[in-house]
PDB file of C-alpha atoms in Angstrom:
ATOM      1  CA  ASN Y 126       6.310   0.818   2.337  1.00 55.00           C
ATOM      2  CA  ALA Y 127       3.562   0.785  -0.236  1.00 74.00           C
ATOM      3  CA  GLY Y 128       3.682  -1.972  -2.806  1.00 90.00           C
ATOM      4  CA  VAL Y 129       3.734  -1.676  -6.568  1.00 94.00           C
ATOM      5  CA  MET Y 130       0.793   0.424  -7.692  1.00 95.00           C
ATOM      6  CA  GLN Y 131      -1.005   0.003 -10.976  1.00 97.00           C
ATOM      7  CA  ASN Y 132      -3.870   1.980 -12.418  1.00 96.00           C
ATOM      8  CA  PRO Y 133      -6.425   1.677 -13.621  1.00 97.00           C
ATOM      9  CA  ARG Y 134      -7.292  -1.743 -12.249  1.00 95.00           C
ATOM     10  CA  HIS Y 135      -9.835  -2.287 -15.006  1.00 96.00           C
ATOM     11  CA  LEU Y 136      -9.852  -0.631 -18.404  1.00 98.00           C
ATOM     12  CA  VAL Y 137     -12.395  -1.026 -21.171  1.00 98.00           C
ATOM     13  CA  ARG Y 138     -11.607   0.182 -24.663  1.00 98.00           C
ATOM     14  CA  ARG Y 139     -13.243  -0.149 -28.048  1.00 97.00           C
ATOM     15  CA  ARG Y 140     -11.290  -1.458 -30.989  1.00 97.00           C
ATOM     16  CA  GLY Y 141      -9.033   1.233 -32.428  1.00 97.00           C
ATOM     17  CA  GLN Y 142      -8.727   3.264 -29.229  1.00 98.00           C
ATOM     18  CA  GLU Y 143      -5.573   3.756 -27.189  1.00 98.00           C
ATOM     19  CA  ALA Y 144      -4.883   2.181 -23.816  1.00 98.00           C
ATOM     20  CA  ARG Y 145      -2.491   3.664 -21.266  1.00 98.00           C
ATOM     21  CA  LEU Y 146      -1.497   1.552 -18.299  1.00 98.00           C
ATOM     22  CA  ARG Y 147       0.405   3.093 -15.408  1.00 98.00           C
ATOM     23  CA  CYS Y 148       2.805   1.539 -12.911  1.00 97.00           C
ATOM     24  CA  SER Y 149       4.426   3.136  -9.889  1.00 96.00           C
ATOM     25  CA  PRO Y 150       7.226   0.923  -8.545  1.00 94.00           C
ATOM     26  CA  MET Y 151       7.912   0.395  -4.884  1.00 92.00           C
ATOM     27  CA  LYS Y 152       9.796   3.224  -3.221  1.00 89.00           C
ATOM     28  CA  GLY Y 153      13.495   2.928  -3.919  1.00 85.00           C
ATOM     29  CA  HIS Y 154      13.048   0.589  -6.889  1.00 88.00           C
ATOM     30  CA  SER Y 155      14.420   1.726 -10.227  1.00 87.00           C
ATOM     31  CA  HIS Y 156      13.867  -1.496 -12.213  1.00 90.00           C
ATOM     32  CA  VAL Y 157      10.446  -2.033 -13.781  1.00 94.00           C
ATOM     33  CA  TYR Y 158       9.156  -5.049 -15.699  1.00 94.00           C
ATOM     34  CA  TRP Y 159       5.905  -5.538 -17.591  1.00 97.00           C
ATOM     35  CA  TYR Y 160       4.278  -8.933 -18.078  1.00 97.00           C
ATOM     36  CA  ARG Y 161       1.102  -9.942 -19.865  1.00 97.00           C
ATOM     37  CA  GLN Y 162      -1.239 -12.774 -18.928  1.00 96.00           C
ATOM     38  CA  LEU Y 163      -3.290 -13.990 -21.864  1.00 92.00           C
ATOM     39  CA  PRO Y 164      -6.022 -16.549 -21.190  1.00 82.00           C
ATOM     40  CA  GLU Y 165      -4.412 -19.452 -23.048  1.00 79.00           C
ATOM     41  CA  GLU Y 166      -0.754 -18.429 -22.923  1.00 81.00           C
ATOM     42  CA  GLY Y 167       0.061 -17.769 -19.294  1.00 88.00           C
ATOM     43  CA  LEU Y 168       2.312 -15.028 -17.989  1.00 94.00           C
ATOM     44  CA  LYS Y 169       4.879 -13.706 -20.456  1.00 95.00           C
ATOM     45  CA  PHE Y 170       7.621 -11.124 -20.107  1.00 94.00           C
ATOM     46  CA  MET Y 171       7.175  -8.011 -22.238  1.00 96.00           C
ATOM     47  CA  VAL Y 172       9.734  -5.352 -21.363  1.00 95.00           C
ATOM     48  CA  TYR Y 173      12.327  -4.326 -18.766  1.00 93.00           C
ATOM     49  CA  LEU Y 174      13.061  -0.679 -18.067  1.00 93.00           C
ATOM     50  CA  GLN Y 175      15.239   1.392 -15.831  1.00 90.00           C
ATOM     51  CA  LYS Y 176      14.790   5.106 -15.355  1.00 87.00           C
ATOM     52  CA  GLU Y 177      14.682   6.716 -18.828  1.00 87.00           C
ATOM     53  CA  ASN Y 178      16.011   3.552 -20.504  1.00 92.00           C
ATOM     54  CA  ILE Y 179      14.518   0.492 -22.156  1.00 93.00           C
ATOM     55  CA  ILE Y 180      16.868  -2.367 -21.332  1.00 90.00           C
ATOM     56  CA  ASP Y 181      15.071  -5.305 -22.949  1.00 90.00           C
ATOM     57  CA  GLU Y 182      11.894  -5.168 -25.038  1.00 93.00           C
ATOM     58  CA  SER Y 183      12.235  -8.607 -26.584  1.00 91.00           C
ATOM     59  CA  GLY Y 184       8.766  -9.644 -25.406  1.00 93.00           C
ATOM     60  CA  MET Y 185       6.919  -6.649 -26.812  1.00 95.00           C
ATOM     61  CA  PRO Y 186       4.842  -7.001 -29.970  1.00 94.00           C
ATOM     62  CA  LYS Y 187       6.614  -5.133 -32.764  1.00 90.00           C
ATOM     63  CA  GLU Y 188       3.737  -2.813 -33.540  1.00 94.00           C
ATOM     64  CA  ARG Y 189       1.314  -0.699 -31.502  1.00 97.00           C
ATOM     65  CA  PHE Y 190       3.004  -1.364 -28.144  1.00 98.00           C
ATOM     66  CA  SER Y 191       5.449   0.979 -26.416  1.00 97.00           C
ATOM     67  CA  ALA Y 192       6.739   1.513 -22.907  1.00 97.00           C
ATOM     68  CA  GLU Y 193       8.505   4.267 -21.048  1.00 96.00           C
ATOM     69  CA  PHE Y 194       9.812   4.966 -17.567  1.00 95.00           C
ATOM     70  CA  PRO Y 195      10.529   8.691 -17.326  1.00 92.00           C
ATOM     71  CA  LYS Y 196      12.792  10.353 -14.819  1.00 89.00           C
ATOM     72  CA  GLU Y 197       9.745  11.611 -12.960  1.00 89.00           C
ATOM     73  CA  GLY Y 198       6.456   9.778 -12.708  1.00 91.00           C
ATOM     74  CA  PRO Y 199       5.208   6.265 -13.305  1.00 95.00           C
ATOM     75  CA  SER Y 200       6.108   3.791 -16.002  1.00 97.00           C
ATOM     76  CA  ILE Y 201       3.597   3.773 -18.859  1.00 98.00           C
ATOM     77  CA  LEU Y 202       2.653   0.882 -21.127  1.00 98.00           C
ATOM     78  CA  ARG Y 203       0.886   2.266 -24.171  1.00 98.00           C
ATOM     79  CA  ILE Y 204      -1.142   0.235 -26.633  1.00 98.00           C
ATOM     80  CA  GLN Y 205      -2.285   2.050 -29.749  1.00 97.00           C
ATOM     81  CA  GLN Y 206      -5.258   0.999 -31.891  1.00 98.00           C
ATOM     82  CA  VAL Y 207      -6.231  -1.822 -29.581  1.00 97.00           C
ATOM     83  CA  VAL Y 208      -7.656  -5.063 -30.959  1.00 97.00           C
ATOM     84  CA  ARG Y 209      -9.648  -7.775 -29.196  1.00 95.00           C
ATOM     85  CA  GLY Y 210      -6.537  -9.929 -28.907  1.00 94.00           C
ATOM     86  CA  ASP Y 211      -4.999  -7.316 -26.608  1.00 96.00           C
ATOM     87  CA  SER Y 212      -7.562  -8.210 -23.924  1.00 96.00           C
ATOM     88  CA  ALA Y 213      -5.489  -9.542 -21.047  1.00 96.00           C
ATOM     89  CA  ALA Y 214      -4.183  -8.821 -17.580  1.00 96.00           C
ATOM     90  CA  TYR Y 215      -1.072  -6.643 -17.618  1.00 98.00           C
ATOM     91  CA  PHE Y 216       1.202  -6.873 -14.600  1.00 97.00           C
ATOM     92  CA  CYS Y 217       3.997  -4.577 -13.583  1.00 97.00           C
ATOM     93  CA  ALA Y 218       6.808  -5.643 -11.265  1.00 94.00           C
ATOM     94  CA  SER Y 219       9.700  -3.785  -9.702  1.00 93.00           C
ATOM     95  CA  SER Y 220      12.974  -4.619  -8.009  1.00 89.00           C
ATOM     96  CA  PRO Y 221      15.419  -2.569  -5.957  1.00 83.00           C
ATOM     97  CA  ASP Y 222      18.500  -0.716  -7.087  1.00 64.00           C
ATOM     98  CA  GLN Y 223      20.937  -3.047  -5.457  1.00 48.00           C
ATOM     99  CA  VAL Y 224      21.513  -6.541  -6.721  1.00 51.00           C
ATOM    100  CA  THR Y 225      18.637  -8.521  -5.248  1.00 55.00           C
ATOM    101  CA  ASP Y 226      16.534 -10.535  -7.585  1.00 68.00           C
ATOM    102  CA  THR Y 227      13.075 -10.592  -6.092  1.00 85.00           C
ATOM    103  CA  GLN Y 228      10.499  -9.004  -8.368  1.00 89.00           C
ATOM    104  CA  TYR Y 229       7.489  -7.590  -6.575  1.00 91.00           C
ATOM    105  CA  PHE Y 230       4.279  -7.581  -8.591  1.00 93.00           C
ATOM    106  CA  GLY Y 231       1.472  -5.076  -8.699  1.00 94.00           C
ATOM    107  CA  PRO Y 232      -2.223  -5.992  -8.705  1.00 94.00           C
ATOM    108  CA  GLY Y 233      -2.470  -5.825 -12.484  1.00 95.00           C
ATOM    109  CA  THR Y 234      -4.619  -3.954 -14.986  1.00 97.00           C
ATOM    110  CA  ARG Y 235      -7.328  -5.950 -16.702  1.00 96.00           C
ATOM    111  CA  LEU Y 236      -7.832  -4.637 -20.210  1.00 97.00           C
ATOM    112  CA  THR Y 237     -11.002  -5.533 -22.062  1.00 97.00           C
ATOM    113  CA  VAL Y 238     -11.329  -4.579 -25.712  1.00 97.00           C
ATOM    114  CA  LEU Y 239     -14.883  -4.506 -27.020  1.00 95.00           C
TER     115      LEU Y 239
ATOM    116  CA  GLY V 711      14.758 -20.461 -23.864  1.00 84.00           C
ATOM    117  CA  ILE V 712      14.395 -22.069 -20.492  1.00 90.00           C
ATOM    118  CA  GLN V 713      11.430 -24.418 -19.983  1.00 94.00           C
ATOM    119  CA  VAL V 714       9.406 -24.540 -16.769  1.00 96.00           C
ATOM    120  CA  GLU V 715       7.017 -27.377 -16.020  1.00 97.00           C
ATOM    121  CA  GLN V 716       4.689 -27.482 -13.055  1.00 98.00           C
ATOM    122  CA  SER V 717       2.810 -30.439 -11.679  1.00 97.00           C
ATOM    123  CA  PRO V 718       0.115 -31.353 -11.037  1.00 97.00           C
ATOM    124  CA  PRO V 719      -1.886 -29.003 -13.265  1.00 96.00           C
ATOM    125  CA  ASP V 720      -4.929 -29.320 -11.004  1.00 96.00           C
ATOM    126  CA  LEU V 721      -5.325 -30.334  -7.384  1.00 97.00           C
ATOM    127  CA  ILE V 722      -8.448 -30.614  -5.247  1.00 97.00           C
ATOM    128  CA  LEU V 723      -8.106 -30.940  -1.478  1.00 95.00           C
ATOM    129  CA  GLN V 724     -10.254 -31.012   1.587  1.00 97.00           C
ATOM    130  CA  GLU V 725      -9.556 -28.364   4.169  1.00 97.00           C
ATOM    131  CA  GLY V 726      -6.807 -29.486   6.511  1.00 97.00           C
ATOM    132  CA  ALA V 727      -4.968 -31.654   3.991  1.00 97.00           C
ATOM    133  CA  ASN V 728      -1.323 -31.219   3.008  1.00 97.00           C
ATOM    134  CA  SER V 729       0.009 -30.900  -0.537  1.00 96.00           C
ATOM    135  CA  THR V 730       3.218 -30.714  -2.534  1.00 98.00           C
ATOM    136  CA  LEU V 731       3.547 -28.763  -5.771  1.00 98.00           C
ATOM    137  CA  ARG V 732       6.491 -29.321  -8.080  1.00 98.00           C
ATOM    138  CA  CYS V 733       8.400 -27.101 -10.500  1.00 98.00           C
ATOM    139  CA  ASN V 734      10.975 -28.528 -12.922  1.00 98.00           C
ATOM    140  CA  PHE V 735      13.206 -26.290 -14.995  1.00 96.00           C
ATOM    141  CA  SER V 736      15.446 -27.094 -17.926  1.00 95.00           C
ATOM    142  CA  ASP V 737      18.586 -25.076 -17.179  1.00 92.00           C
ATOM    143  CA  SER V 738      20.526 -23.502 -14.343  1.00 90.00           C
ATOM    144  CA  VAL V 739      18.847 -20.485 -12.795  1.00 89.00           C
ATOM    145  CA  ASN V 740      19.793 -17.752 -10.398  1.00 86.00           C
ATOM    146  CA  ASN V 741      16.269 -16.598  -9.677  1.00 89.00           C
ATOM    147  CA  LEU V 742      13.309 -18.733  -8.689  1.00 93.00           C
ATOM    148  CA  GLN V 743      10.115 -17.347  -7.235  1.00 94.00           C
ATOM    149  CA  TRP V 744       6.819 -18.916  -6.173  1.00 97.00           C
ATOM    150  CA  PHE V 745       3.609 -16.921  -6.495  1.00 97.00           C
ATOM    151  CA  HIS V 746      -0.005 -17.396  -5.533  1.00 97.00           C
ATOM    152  CA  GLN V 747      -2.586 -15.876  -7.854  1.00 95.00           C
ATOM    153  CA  ASN V 748      -5.723 -15.507  -5.808  1.00 90.00           C
ATOM    154  CA  PRO V 749      -9.261 -15.703  -7.224  1.00 87.00           C
ATOM    155  CA  TRP V 750      -9.218 -11.906  -7.686  1.00 87.00           C
ATOM    156  CA  GLY V 751      -6.231 -12.223 -10.002  1.00 89.00           C
ATOM    157  CA  GLN V 752      -3.604 -10.692  -7.757  1.00 90.00           C
ATOM    158  CA  LEU V 753      -0.101 -12.186  -7.793  1.00 92.00           C
ATOM    159  CA  ILE V 754       1.223 -12.650  -4.297  1.00 93.00           C
ATOM    160  CA  ASN V 755       4.929 -13.253  -3.708  1.00 92.00           C
ATOM    161  CA  LEU V 756       5.440 -16.401  -1.643  1.00 96.00           C
ATOM    162  CA  PHE V 757       9.136 -17.171  -1.850  1.00 95.00           C
ATOM    163  CA  TYR V 758      12.321 -16.078  -3.535  1.00 93.00           C
ATOM    164  CA  ILE V 759      14.248 -19.341  -3.446  1.00 95.00           C
ATOM    165  CA  PRO V 760      16.900 -20.041  -6.095  1.00 92.00           C
ATOM    166  CA  SER V 761      18.349 -22.659  -3.737  1.00 94.00           C
ATOM    167  CA  GLY V 762      17.848 -24.067  -0.272  1.00 96.00           C
ATOM    168  CA  THR V 763      14.797 -24.224   1.970  1.00 98.00           C
ATOM    169  CA  LYS V 764      12.542 -21.543   3.405  1.00 97.00           C
ATOM    170  CA  GLN V 765       9.447 -21.592   5.563  1.00 97.00           C
ATOM    171  CA  ASN V 766       6.707 -19.057   6.132  1.00 96.00           C
ATOM    172  CA  GLY V 767       3.912 -20.243   8.385  1.00 97.00           C
ATOM    173  CA  ARG V 768       2.087 -23.153   6.783  1.00 97.00           C
ATOM    174  CA  LEU V 769       4.067 -22.800   3.565  1.00 98.00           C
ATOM    175  CA  SER V 770       7.576 -23.946   2.869  1.00 98.00           C
ATOM    176  CA  ALA V 771       9.685 -24.352  -0.248  1.00 98.00           C
ATOM    177  CA  THR V 772      12.785 -26.244  -1.247  1.00 98.00           C
ATOM    178  CA  THR V 773      14.882 -25.791  -4.365  1.00 97.00           C
ATOM    179  CA  VAL V 774      17.504 -28.323  -5.408  1.00 97.00           C
ATOM    180  CA  ALA V 775      19.323 -26.281  -8.012  1.00 93.00           C
ATOM    181  CA  THR V 776      21.696 -29.070  -9.060  1.00 94.00           C
ATOM    182  CA  GLU V 777      18.724 -31.277  -9.947  1.00 96.00           C
ATOM    183  CA  ARG V 778      16.680 -28.426 -11.408  1.00 97.00           C
ATOM    184  CA  TYR V 779      13.516 -28.634  -9.385  1.00 98.00           C
ATOM    185  CA  SER V 780      11.672 -26.825  -6.640  1.00 98.00           C
ATOM    186  CA  LEU V 781       8.894 -27.971  -4.328  1.00 98.00           C
ATOM    187  CA  LEU V 782       6.226 -25.921  -2.579  1.00 98.00           C
ATOM    188  CA  TYR V 783       4.628 -27.497   0.483  1.00 98.00           C
ATOM    189  CA  ILE V 784       1.278 -26.383   1.842  1.00 97.00           C
ATOM    190  CA  SER V 785       0.277 -27.833   5.182  1.00 97.00           C
ATOM    191  CA  SER V 786      -3.138 -27.774   6.858  1.00 97.00           C
ATOM    192  CA  SER V 787      -4.673 -26.181   3.778  1.00 97.00           C
ATOM    193  CA  GLN V 788      -7.425 -23.597   4.108  1.00 97.00           C
ATOM    194  CA  THR V 789     -10.064 -22.457   1.625  1.00 96.00           C
ATOM    195  CA  THR V 790      -8.179 -19.173   1.269  1.00 95.00           C
ATOM    196  CA  ASP V 791      -5.258 -21.141  -0.195  1.00 96.00           C
ATOM    197  CA  SER V 792      -7.324 -21.725  -3.335  1.00 95.00           C
ATOM    198  CA  GLY V 793      -6.008 -20.213  -6.531  1.00 95.00           C
ATOM    199  CA  VAL V 794      -3.198 -20.786  -9.001  1.00 96.00           C
ATOM    200  CA  TYR V 795       0.363 -21.323  -7.853  1.00 98.00           C
ATOM    201  CA  PHE V 796       3.079 -20.239 -10.257  1.00 97.00           C
ATOM    202  CA  CYS V 797       6.751 -20.983 -10.336  1.00 97.00           C
ATOM    203  CA  ALA V 798       8.923 -18.492 -12.245  1.00 95.00           C
ATOM    204  CA  VAL V 799      12.624 -18.687 -13.002  1.00 93.00           C
ATOM    205  CA  GLY V 800      15.268 -16.318 -14.281  1.00 89.00           C
ATOM    206  CA  ARG V 801      18.784 -16.538 -15.612  1.00 83.00           C
ATOM    207  CA  GLY V 802      21.374 -13.817 -15.896  1.00 74.00           C
ATOM    208  CA  SER V 803      20.819 -10.616 -14.027  1.00 64.00           C
ATOM    209  CA  ASN V 804      17.445  -9.936 -12.587  1.00 54.00           C
ATOM    210  CA  TYR V 805      14.934  -9.832 -15.355  1.00 74.00           C
ATOM    211  CA  LYS V 806      12.800 -11.784 -17.764  1.00 85.00           C
ATOM    212  CA  LEU V 807      11.155 -14.273 -15.436  1.00 90.00           C
ATOM    213  CA  THR V 808       9.834 -17.329 -17.273  1.00 93.00           C
ATOM    214  CA  PHE V 809       6.649 -18.650 -15.728  1.00 96.00           C
ATOM    215  CA  GLY V 810       5.285 -22.159 -15.616  1.00 96.00           C
ATOM    216  CA  LYS V 811       1.652 -22.781 -16.480  1.00 95.00           C
ATOM    217  CA  GLY V 812       0.706 -23.071 -12.852  1.00 96.00           C
ATOM    218  CA  THR V 813      -1.090 -25.480 -10.542  1.00 97.00           C
ATOM    219  CA  LEU V 814      -4.773 -24.750  -9.922  1.00 96.00           C
ATOM    220  CA  LEU V 815      -5.485 -25.571  -6.286  1.00 97.00           C
ATOM    221  CA  THR V 816      -9.024 -25.869  -4.987  1.00 96.00           C
ATOM    222  CA  VAL V 817      -9.509 -26.334  -1.248  1.00 96.00           C
ATOM    223  CA  ASN V 818     -13.012 -27.414  -0.299  1.00 96.00           C
ATOM    224  CA  PRO V 819     -14.492 -26.798   3.169  1.00 95.00           C
TER     225      PRO V 819
END
């Protein structure tokens, strides 16, 4: 069973461009979570999604950030008009349908904004 | 929100030594996980342990939920154990893990 897949692993963008981060959960998992690791702030929850639904986006910045988890395909974290402060590691995690609480993390996408 | 404190913040060991890492949390939890972030930045699941004791090779963990702490034991440490160890906790149903700031472990040969 393949683990959580994230791509790209490294992404470089210039200020003002868009960044799209992709996450494919483990097979059979329908719960997806995004976390961000900023250098001085540690790992912070951003958003929790199930198929076609955003359940909790309380950790998402109010502007420029959006997330989706369509019926088909990976979950996407989209950052519009990136700024240098968006430079961070973005991790995706998934958990199974049934009620077990372990979240399995992907390898992360390291975003660098020039 | 719930507070998670890890200690010590930094730890330097010689290969072969044993260590204990601690995680204190401020409220009752129903999810507690330990992770190892290796020098390449990957987060590796070590334990899901909201209560009780588990062992996996040289690593073991104990959570005393009533006293709101968890311990991670590393025995006979190896250089590949180096990295940051995170404790993360959750309340309610299965989301929004709150992470501690981690313990940076350096194992010297």
